[in-house]
PDB file of C-alpha atoms in Angstrom:
ATOM      1  CA  UNK A  23      -0.119   0.105  -0.099  1.00  0.00           C
ATOM      2  CA  UNK A  24       1.151   3.630  -0.632  1.00  0.00           C
ATOM      3  CA  UNK A  25      -0.772   5.110   2.064  1.00  0.00           C
ATOM      4  CA  UNK A  26       0.867   7.440   4.435  1.00  0.00           C
ATOM      5  CA  UNK A  27       0.534   7.581   7.956  1.00  0.00           C
ATOM      6  CA  UNK A  28       0.020  10.427  10.421  1.00  0.00           C
ATOM      7  CA  UNK A  29       0.694  11.107  13.864  1.00  0.00           C
ATOM      8  CA  UNK A  30      -0.946  12.047  16.490  1.00  0.00           C
ATOM      9  CA  UNK A  31      -4.245  10.436  15.153  1.00  0.00           C
ATOM     10  CA  UNK A  32      -5.907  13.088  17.510  1.00  0.00           C
ATOM     11  CA  UNK A  33      -4.581  16.335  19.149  1.00  0.00           C
ATOM     12  CA  UNK A  34      -6.208  18.680  21.254  1.00  0.00           C
ATOM     13  CA  UNK A  35      -5.058  22.446  22.209  1.00  0.00           C
ATOM     14  CA  UNK A  36      -5.860  25.592  23.682  1.00  0.00           C
ATOM     15  CA  UNK A  37      -6.839  28.605  21.262  1.00  0.00           C
ATOM     16  CA  UNK A  38      -3.695  30.396  20.440  1.00  0.00           C
ATOM     17  CA  UNK A  39      -1.316  27.294  21.052  1.00  0.00           C
ATOM     18  CA  UNK A  40       0.574  25.815  18.154  1.00  0.00           C
ATOM     19  CA  UNK A  41      -0.418  22.645  16.628  1.00  0.00           C
ATOM     20  CA  UNK A  42       2.079  20.429  14.904  1.00  0.00           C
ATOM     21  CA  UNK A  43       1.488  16.920  12.971  1.00  0.00           C
ATOM     22  CA  UNK A  44       3.414  14.579  11.137  1.00  0.00           C
ATOM     23  CA  UNK A  45       3.190  12.660   8.039  1.00  0.00           C
ATOM     24  CA  UNK A  46       5.231   9.849   6.937  1.00  0.00           C
ATOM     25  CA  UNK A  47       5.007   8.115   3.449  1.00  0.00           C
ATOM     26  CA  UNK A  48       6.955   5.094   1.774  1.00  0.00           C
ATOM     27  CA  UNK A  49       7.906   5.991  -2.081  1.00  0.00           C
ATOM     28  CA  UNK A  50       9.720   8.725  -3.922  1.00  0.00           C
ATOM     29  CA  UNK A  51       7.513  11.551  -4.249  1.00  0.00           C
ATOM     30  CA  UNK A  52       7.148  14.791  -6.435  1.00  0.00           C
ATOM     31  CA  UNK A  53       5.410  16.708  -4.142  1.00  0.00           C
ATOM     32  CA  UNK A  54       3.310  16.322  -0.780  1.00  0.00           C
ATOM     33  CA  UNK A  55       0.100  18.280  -0.180  1.00  0.00           C
ATOM     34  CA  UNK A  56      -2.090  19.035   3.037  1.00  0.00           C
ATOM     35  CA  UNK A  57      -5.733  19.246   3.241  1.00  0.00           C
ATOM     36  CA  UNK A  58      -8.325  19.964   5.662  1.00  0.00           C
ATOM     37  CA  UNK A  59     -11.461  18.585   6.181  1.00  0.00           C
ATOM     38  CA  UNK A  60     -14.408  19.973   8.327  1.00  0.00           C
ATOM     39  CA  UNK A  61     -16.971  17.596   9.636  1.00  0.00           C
ATOM     40  CA  UNK A  62     -19.078  15.920   7.088  1.00  0.00           C
ATOM     41  CA  UNK A  63     -17.501  17.965   4.288  1.00  0.00           C
ATOM     42  CA  UNK A  64     -14.920  17.470   1.423  1.00  0.00           C
ATOM     43  CA  UNK A  65     -11.379  17.943   1.806  1.00  0.00           C
ATOM     44  CA  UNK A  66      -9.805  21.464   0.877  1.00  0.00           C
ATOM     45  CA  UNK A  67      -6.534  21.694  -0.389  1.00  0.00           C
ATOM     46  CA  UNK A  68      -4.240  23.861   2.074  1.00  0.00           C
ATOM     47  CA  UNK A  69      -0.476  23.961   0.940  1.00  0.00           C
ATOM     48  CA  UNK A  70       1.811  21.611  -1.324  1.00  0.00           C
ATOM     49  CA  UNK A  71       5.400  21.548  -0.991  1.00  0.00           C
ATOM     50  CA  UNK A  72       7.382  19.905  -3.740  1.00  0.00           C
ATOM     51  CA  UNK A  73      10.290  17.313  -3.453  1.00  0.00           C
ATOM     52  CA  UNK A  74      13.273  19.708  -3.919  1.00  0.00           C
ATOM     53  CA  UNK A  75      11.923  21.896  -1.165  1.00  0.00           C
ATOM     54  CA  UNK A  76      12.623  21.676   2.482  1.00  0.00           C
ATOM     55  CA  UNK A  77       9.956  24.653   3.905  1.00  0.00           C
ATOM     56  CA  UNK A  78       6.922  26.456   2.877  1.00  0.00           C
ATOM     57  CA  UNK A  79       4.766  29.031   4.588  1.00  0.00           C
ATOM     58  CA  UNK A  80       1.474  30.208   3.890  1.00  0.00           C
ATOM     59  CA  UNK A  81      -0.193  32.602   6.239  1.00  0.00           C
ATOM     60  CA  UNK A  82      -0.015  30.737   9.631  1.00  0.00           C
ATOM     61  CA  UNK A  83       0.757  27.210   7.946  1.00  0.00           C
ATOM     62  CA  UNK A  84       4.236  26.195   7.999  1.00  0.00           C
ATOM     63  CA  UNK A  85       5.212  22.905   6.142  1.00  0.00           C
ATOM     64  CA  UNK A  86       8.607  20.870   6.376  1.00  0.00           C
ATOM     65  CA  UNK A  87       9.589  18.097   3.887  1.00  0.00           C
ATOM     66  CA  UNK A  88      12.620  15.742   4.537  1.00  0.00           C
ATOM     67  CA  UNK A  89      12.864  13.164   1.396  1.00  0.00           C
ATOM     68  CA  UNK A  90      15.629  11.382   3.394  1.00  0.00           C
ATOM     69  CA  UNK A  91      13.173  10.407   5.997  1.00  0.00           C
ATOM     70  CA  UNK A  92      10.313  10.172   4.041  1.00  0.00           C
ATOM     71  CA  UNK A  93       8.359  12.493   6.238  1.00  0.00           C
ATOM     72  CA  UNK A  94       6.599  15.844   6.685  1.00  0.00           C
ATOM     73  CA  UNK A  95       5.287  18.162   9.187  1.00  0.00           C
ATOM     74  CA  UNK A  96       2.363  20.760   9.184  1.00  0.00           C
ATOM     75  CA  UNK A  97       2.507  23.453  11.559  1.00  0.00           C
ATOM     76  CA  UNK A  98      -0.343  25.910  12.523  1.00  0.00           C
ATOM     77  CA  UNK A  99       0.655  28.417  14.655  1.00  0.00           C
ATOM     78  CA  UNK A 100      -1.648  30.660  16.865  1.00  0.00           C
ATOM     79  CA  UNK A 101      -4.587  28.379  16.522  1.00  0.00           C
ATOM     80  CA  UNK A 102      -8.088  29.253  16.629  1.00  0.00           C
ATOM     81  CA  UNK A 103     -11.340  27.329  17.273  1.00  0.00           C
ATOM     82  CA  UNK A 104     -12.061  27.625  13.757  1.00  0.00           C
ATOM     83  CA  UNK A 105      -9.047  25.302  12.858  1.00  0.00           C
ATOM     84  CA  UNK A 106     -10.852  22.469  14.640  1.00  0.00           C
ATOM     85  CA  UNK A 107     -10.980  19.849  11.970  1.00  0.00           C
ATOM     86  CA  UNK A 108      -9.355  17.157  10.240  1.00  0.00           C
ATOM     87  CA  UNK A 109      -5.842  16.949   8.407  1.00  0.00           C
ATOM     88  CA  UNK A 110      -4.621  14.903   5.860  1.00  0.00           C
ATOM     89  CA  UNK A 111      -1.186  14.735   4.056  1.00  0.00           C
ATOM     90  CA  UNK A 112      -1.206  13.222   0.613  1.00  0.00           C
ATOM     91  CA  UNK A 113       1.628  12.520  -1.400  1.00  0.00           C
ATOM     92  CA  UNK A 114       1.885  12.192  -5.325  1.00  0.00           C
ATOM     93  CA  UNK A 115       4.475  10.298  -7.134  1.00  0.00           C
ATOM     94  CA  UNK A 116       5.179  10.244 -11.108  1.00  0.00           C
ATOM     95  CA  UNK A 117       1.345   9.932 -12.159  1.00  0.00           C
ATOM     96  CA  UNK A 118      -1.275  12.337 -11.041  1.00  0.00           C
ATOM     97  CA  UNK A 119      -2.559  10.178  -8.335  1.00  0.00           C
ATOM     98  CA  UNK A 120      -2.775  11.419  -4.386  1.00  0.00           C
ATOM     99  CA  UNK A 121      -2.426   9.004  -1.964  1.00  0.00           C
ATOM    100  CA  UNK A 122      -3.352  10.026   1.426  1.00  0.00           C
ATOM    101  CA  UNK A 123      -2.439   9.849   5.197  1.00  0.00           C
ATOM    102  CA  UNK A 124      -4.504   8.286   7.804  1.00  0.00           C
ATOM    103  CA  UNK A 125      -5.027  11.873   9.293  1.00  0.00           C
ATOM    104  CA  UNK A 126      -5.086  13.838  12.104  1.00  0.00           C
ATOM    105  CA  UNK A 127      -8.176  15.101  14.169  1.00  0.00           C
ATOM    106  CA  UNK A 128      -7.103  18.349  15.490  1.00  0.00           C
ATOM    107  CA  UNK A 129      -9.687  20.352  18.244  1.00  0.00           C
ATOM    108  CA  UNK A 130      -8.527  23.767  19.304  1.00  0.00           C
ATOM    109  CA  UNK A 131     -10.649  24.328  22.629  1.00  0.00           C
ATOM    110  CA  UNK A 132     -11.772  28.216  22.855  1.00  0.00           C
TER     111      UNK A 132
ATOM    112  CA  UNK B   7     -16.631  23.032  -3.779  1.00  0.00           C
ATOM    113  CA  UNK B   8     -15.084  23.775  -6.897  1.00  0.00           C
ATOM    114  CA  UNK B   9     -18.257  23.040  -8.940  1.00  0.00           C
ATOM    115  CA  UNK B  10     -18.435  19.323  -8.001  1.00  0.00           C
ATOM    116  CA  UNK B  11     -21.629  17.633  -7.148  1.00  0.00           C
ATOM    117  CA  UNK B  12     -21.875  14.184  -6.158  1.00  0.00           C
ATOM    118  CA  UNK B  13     -25.416  12.452  -5.795  1.00  0.00           C
ATOM    119  CA  UNK B  14     -26.784  10.858  -3.921  1.00  0.00           C
ATOM    120  CA  UNK B  15     -25.626  12.441  -0.868  1.00  0.00           C
ATOM    121  CA  UNK B  16     -26.978   9.606   1.080  1.00  0.00           C
ATOM    122  CA  UNK B  17     -27.959   6.213   0.268  1.00  0.00           C
ATOM    123  CA  UNK B  18     -28.887   3.135   2.330  1.00  0.00           C
ATOM    124  CA  UNK B  19     -29.166  -0.165   0.118  1.00  0.00           C
ATOM    125  CA  UNK B  20     -29.287  -3.846   0.757  1.00  0.00           C
ATOM    126  CA  UNK B  21     -26.452  -6.228   0.582  1.00  0.00           C
ATOM    127  CA  UNK B  22     -26.343  -7.612  -2.854  1.00  0.00           C
ATOM    128  CA  UNK B  23     -28.173  -4.643  -4.870  1.00  0.00           C
ATOM    129  CA  UNK B  24     -26.258  -2.695  -7.412  1.00  0.00           C
ATOM    130  CA  UNK B  25     -25.430   0.948  -6.401  1.00  0.00           C
ATOM    131  CA  UNK B  26     -24.349   3.858  -8.709  1.00  0.00           C
ATOM    132  CA  UNK B  27     -22.762   6.915  -7.519  1.00  0.00           C
ATOM    133  CA  UNK B  28     -22.698   9.933  -9.576  1.00  0.00           C
ATOM    134  CA  UNK B  29     -20.070  12.882  -9.674  1.00  0.00           C
ATOM    135  CA  UNK B  30     -20.831  15.939 -11.968  1.00  0.00           C
ATOM    136  CA  UNK B  31     -18.274  18.634 -12.412  1.00  0.00           C
ATOM    137  CA  UNK B  32     -18.447  21.831 -14.099  1.00  0.00           C
ATOM    138  CA  UNK B  33     -14.861  22.769 -14.321  1.00  0.00           C
ATOM    139  CA  UNK B  34     -14.081  20.887 -17.384  1.00  0.00           C
ATOM    140  CA  UNK B  35     -11.173  19.275 -15.350  1.00  0.00           C
ATOM    141  CA  UNK B  36      -9.745  16.363 -17.426  1.00  0.00           C
ATOM    142  CA  UNK B  37      -8.820  13.998 -14.064  1.00  0.00           C
ATOM    143  CA  UNK B  38     -11.455  12.384 -11.857  1.00  0.00           C
ATOM    144  CA  UNK B  39     -11.020  10.359  -8.872  1.00  0.00           C
ATOM    145  CA  UNK B  40     -13.147   8.091  -6.503  1.00  0.00           C
ATOM    146  CA  UNK B  41     -11.883   7.659  -3.049  1.00  0.00           C
ATOM    147  CA  UNK B  42     -13.496   6.133  -0.407  1.00  0.00           C
ATOM    148  CA  UNK B  43     -13.093   7.097   3.230  1.00  0.00           C
ATOM    149  CA  UNK B  44     -13.191   4.864   6.406  1.00  0.00           C
ATOM    150  CA  UNK B  45     -12.127   5.530   9.936  1.00  0.00           C
ATOM    151  CA  UNK B  46      -8.325   4.904  10.460  1.00  0.00           C
ATOM    152  CA  UNK B  47      -7.779   4.341   6.813  1.00  0.00           C
ATOM    153  CA  UNK B  48      -7.799   7.846   5.818  1.00  0.00           C
ATOM    154  CA  UNK B  49      -8.857   8.271   1.714  1.00  0.00           C
ATOM    155  CA  UNK B  50      -8.229   5.436  -0.583  1.00  0.00           C
ATOM    156  CA  UNK B  51      -8.214   5.539  -4.045  1.00  0.00           C
ATOM    157  CA  UNK B  52     -10.708   3.420  -6.038  1.00  0.00           C
ATOM    158  CA  UNK B  53     -10.506   4.348  -9.590  1.00  0.00           C
ATOM    159  CA  UNK B  54      -9.351   6.780 -11.622  1.00  0.00           C
ATOM    160  CA  UNK B  55      -9.828   8.642 -15.089  1.00  0.00           C
ATOM    161  CA  UNK B  56      -7.679  10.489 -17.266  1.00  0.00           C
ATOM    162  CA  UNK B  57     -10.376  11.229 -19.562  1.00  0.00           C
ATOM    163  CA  UNK B  58     -13.335  10.244 -21.587  1.00  0.00           C
ATOM    164  CA  UNK B  59     -13.337   6.374 -21.745  1.00  0.00           C
ATOM    165  CA  UNK B  60      -9.896   6.299 -19.915  1.00  0.00           C
ATOM    166  CA  UNK B  61     -10.141   4.689 -16.653  1.00  0.00           C
ATOM    167  CA  UNK B  62      -7.982   2.535 -14.461  1.00  0.00           C
ATOM    168  CA  UNK B  63      -7.913   0.767 -11.046  1.00  0.00           C
ATOM    169  CA  UNK B  64      -6.675   2.466  -7.695  1.00  0.00           C
ATOM    170  CA  UNK B  65      -5.613   0.571  -4.406  1.00  0.00           C
ATOM    171  CA  UNK B  66      -8.954  -0.707  -3.447  1.00  0.00           C
ATOM    172  CA  UNK B  67     -10.930  -1.521  -6.934  1.00  0.00           C
ATOM    173  CA  UNK B  68     -12.431  -4.950  -6.165  1.00  0.00           C
ATOM    174  CA  UNK B  69     -16.205  -5.004  -6.308  1.00  0.00           C
ATOM    175  CA  UNK B  70     -16.256  -1.499  -7.881  1.00  0.00           C
ATOM    176  CA  UNK B  71     -16.460  -0.374 -11.611  1.00  0.00           C
ATOM    177  CA  UNK B  72     -16.579   3.016 -13.099  1.00  0.00           C
ATOM    178  CA  UNK B  73     -17.538   4.637 -16.088  1.00  0.00           C
ATOM    179  CA  UNK B  74     -16.773   8.146 -18.071  1.00  0.00           C
ATOM    180  CA  UNK B  75     -18.646   9.088 -21.124  1.00  0.00           C
ATOM    181  CA  UNK B  76     -18.342  12.574 -20.927  1.00  0.00           C
ATOM    182  CA  UNK B  77     -15.973  14.555 -19.256  1.00  0.00           C
ATOM    183  CA  UNK B  78     -18.239  16.078 -16.646  1.00  0.00           C
ATOM    184  CA  UNK B  79     -19.365  12.878 -15.234  1.00  0.00           C
ATOM    185  CA  UNK B  80     -17.596   9.971 -13.567  1.00  0.00           C
ATOM    186  CA  UNK B  81     -20.026   7.064 -12.431  1.00  0.00           C
ATOM    187  CA  UNK B  82     -18.979   4.663  -9.698  1.00  0.00           C
ATOM    188  CA  UNK B  83     -20.720   1.327  -9.506  1.00  0.00           C
ATOM    189  CA  UNK B  84     -21.114  -1.059  -6.944  1.00  0.00           C
ATOM    190  CA  UNK B  85     -21.912  -4.519  -8.852  1.00  0.00           C
ATOM    191  CA  UNK B  86     -23.098  -6.325  -5.685  1.00  0.00           C
ATOM    192  CA  UNK B  87     -23.111  -4.028  -2.710  1.00  0.00           C
ATOM    193  CA  UNK B  88     -21.551  -5.413   0.437  1.00  0.00           C
ATOM    194  CA  UNK B  89     -21.371  -4.538   4.092  1.00  0.00           C
ATOM    195  CA  UNK B  90     -17.668  -3.900   3.710  1.00  0.00           C
ATOM    196  CA  UNK B  91     -18.344  -0.989   1.369  1.00  0.00           C
ATOM    197  CA  UNK B  92     -20.159   1.032   3.973  1.00  0.00           C
ATOM    198  CA  UNK B  93     -18.155   3.890   3.854  1.00  0.00           C
ATOM    199  CA  UNK B  94     -18.198   7.599   2.881  1.00  0.00           C
ATOM    200  CA  UNK B  95     -17.289   7.810  -0.911  1.00  0.00           C
ATOM    201  CA  UNK B  96     -15.610  11.067  -2.353  1.00  0.00           C
ATOM    202  CA  UNK B  97     -15.220  12.352  -6.168  1.00  0.00           C
ATOM    203  CA  UNK B  98     -12.315  14.676  -6.768  1.00  0.00           C
ATOM    204  CA  UNK B  99     -10.941  16.487 -10.218  1.00  0.00           C
ATOM    205  CA  UNK B 100      -7.830  17.882 -10.885  1.00  0.00           C
ATOM    206  CA  UNK B 101      -5.912  18.981 -14.049  1.00  0.00           C
ATOM    207  CA  UNK B 102      -2.727  17.752 -15.833  1.00  0.00           C
ATOM    208  CA  UNK B 103       0.261  19.740 -14.396  1.00  0.00           C
ATOM    209  CA  UNK B 104      -1.614  21.108 -11.657  1.00  0.00           C
ATOM    210  CA  UNK B 105      -1.354  18.720  -8.328  1.00  0.00           C
ATOM    211  CA  UNK B 106      -3.935  20.306  -6.321  1.00  0.00           C
ATOM    212  CA  UNK B 107      -7.223  18.105  -6.185  1.00  0.00           C
ATOM    213  CA  UNK B 108     -10.767  19.314  -5.658  1.00  0.00           C
ATOM    214  CA  UNK B 109     -13.357  17.519  -3.714  1.00  0.00           C
ATOM    215  CA  UNK B 110     -16.965  17.025  -3.661  1.00  0.00           C
ATOM    216  CA  UNK B 111     -18.811  16.739  -0.548  1.00  0.00           C
ATOM    217  CA  UNK B 112     -19.158  13.105  -0.355  1.00  0.00           C
ATOM    218  CA  UNK B 113     -21.781  10.451  -0.427  1.00  0.00           C
ATOM    219  CA  UNK B 114     -22.697   8.524   2.545  1.00  0.00           C
ATOM    220  CA  UNK B 115     -23.423   4.836   1.467  1.00  0.00           C
ATOM    221  CA  UNK B 116     -24.939   2.446   3.983  1.00  0.00           C
ATOM    222  CA  UNK B 117     -25.279  -1.063   2.981  1.00  0.00           C
ATOM    223  CA  UNK B 118     -27.317  -3.248   5.605  1.00  0.00           C
TER     224      UNK B 118
END
């Protein structure tokens, strides 16, 4: 299976704190993406990092990629209650198909 | 949700019956995908299509078939539904050279 794994499975933090979630995968990749899913909704793309990049920022999001360890992390700074959602990493290989991780459920307590 | 409509949104069906889920897009994207989402497994790719009448199997294709006769429609058929196919099904679209995928709202299927 090319499915990735994420940890932790669930994370609960206070509003204003930072949230870090990690992702691992098994193959060589072209890029790694992070998606967000609110309860009962579809996934929404957050950020993409290419295999030749090590770090990328977008607003309060910071993504790192370590291809030697086949791992990535997503940091959400200064979290808000509205950040409560499930977060998934997805890696893309030579073809266009995305292979998703198992997800991290983030709860931000007001 | 990027002009993607999945229908039905909810369905309960009996074991052994055929079921067809529809994904309709208005974005004219060439690539379309069907995923299933189950607790502890994330999203797993069932089938995908790179164009009209160009489809292929994903990781968990057993028991499923697809058809794409028009750019805008991608149909997923469960030939004979089983309880293990109870899941939430998501359709996604993307374009060649643009890695970001856009997702529909999902179809919750229960097989009793």
